[in-house]
């Protein structure tokens, strides 16, 4: 019989350009972007099996708030109403 520390190995990780893929010993894998994407984080996950669905999660976050640096929406949309404030 093996001790618990030897029976389960650590999750496996591999990086492909700006994607990090992690798979564990319970037949579950997750990948997410790790590059600079203006706070946008995309995560794909899937369990093993022929009839298992994949999950996609898109989040806007990060250390800064990129939305706060955008101009208010009214000046950017004045072409839609043919007048600017």
Coordinates of C-alpha atoms in Angstrom, one line a residue:
X1 CA 0.0 0.0 0.0
X2 CA 1.3 3.5 -0.9
X3 CA 1.2 6.5 1.5
X4 CA -1.3 9.1 0.4
X5 CA 1.4 11.5 -0.7
X6 CA 2.6 8.9 -3.3
X7 CA -0.8 7.7 -4.3
X8 CA -1.9 11.1 -5.7
X9 CA 0.4 13.1 -7.8
X10 CA 0.1 16.9 -8.2
X11 CA -2.0 18.4 -11.0
X12 CA -0.2 18.6 -14.4
X13 CA 0.2 22.1 -15.9
X14 CA 1.5 23.1 -19.3
X15 CA 1.6 26.5 -21.0
X16 CA 0.8 27.1 -24.7
X17 CA 1.7 30.7 -25.6
X18 CA -0.8 32.7 -23.4
X19 CA -2.9 29.7 -22.3
X20 CA -2.3 27.7 -19.1
X21 CA -3.8 24.1 -19.1
X22 CA -4.2 22.2 -15.8
X23 CA -5.4 18.6 -15.5
X24 CA -5.8 16.8 -12.2
X25 CA -6.0 13.1 -11.3
X26 CA -9.8 13.1 -11.2
X27 CA -10.2 13.5 -15.0
X28 CA -10.9 17.2 -14.9
X29 CA -9.0 19.8 -17.0
X30 CA -9.2 23.6 -17.0
X31 CA -7.5 26.2 -19.3
X32 CA -7.4 29.9 -19.0
X33 CA -5.6 32.8 -20.7
X34 CA -2.7 34.2 -18.8
X35 CA -1.5 37.0 -21.0
X36 CA -2.3 40.7 -21.0
X37 CA -5.9 40.9 -22.3
X38 CA -7.1 44.2 -20.7
X39 CA -8.6 42.5 -17.7
X40 CA -10.5 39.9 -19.8
X41 CA -10.2 36.3 -18.4
X42 CA -11.5 33.4 -20.3
X43 CA -11.7 29.9 -18.7
X44 CA -12.6 26.6 -20.4
X45 CA -13.2 23.5 -18.3
X46 CA -14.2 20.0 -19.0
X47 CA -14.5 16.6 -17.3
X48 CA -13.5 13.4 -18.9
X49 CA -16.0 11.3 -20.8
X50 CA -17.6 11.1 -24.2
X51 CA -20.9 12.8 -23.2
X52 CA -19.5 15.5 -20.9
X53 CA -20.2 19.2 -21.6
X54 CA -17.5 21.9 -21.7
X55 CA -17.9 25.1 -19.7
X56 CA -16.9 28.5 -20.9
X57 CA -16.6 31.4 -18.4
X58 CA -15.7 35.0 -19.5
X59 CA -14.9 37.6 -16.8
X60 CA -13.7 41.2 -16.8
X61 CA -11.4 41.8 -13.9
X62 CA -7.7 42.2 -13.0
X63 CA -5.8 44.5 -10.8
X64 CA -7.2 47.6 -12.5
X65 CA -10.6 48.5 -13.8
X66 CA -10.3 49.1 -17.6
X67 CA -13.9 50.1 -17.8
X68 CA -13.3 53.1 -15.5
X69 CA -10.9 54.6 -18.0
X70 CA -13.4 54.6 -20.9
X71 CA -15.2 57.8 -21.8
X72 CA -18.9 58.0 -20.9
X73 CA -21.2 56.2 -23.4
X74 CA -23.1 59.3 -24.5
X75 CA -20.2 61.1 -26.4
X76 CA -19.2 57.8 -28.0
X77 CA -22.7 57.2 -29.4
X78 CA -23.6 60.6 -30.8
X79 CA -23.4 59.2 -34.3
X80 CA -26.5 57.2 -33.5
X81 CA -28.7 60.2 -32.8
X82 CA -27.1 62.6 -35.3
X83 CA -26.3 65.1 -32.6
X84 CA -23.6 65.5 -29.9
X85 CA -24.1 67.0 -26.5

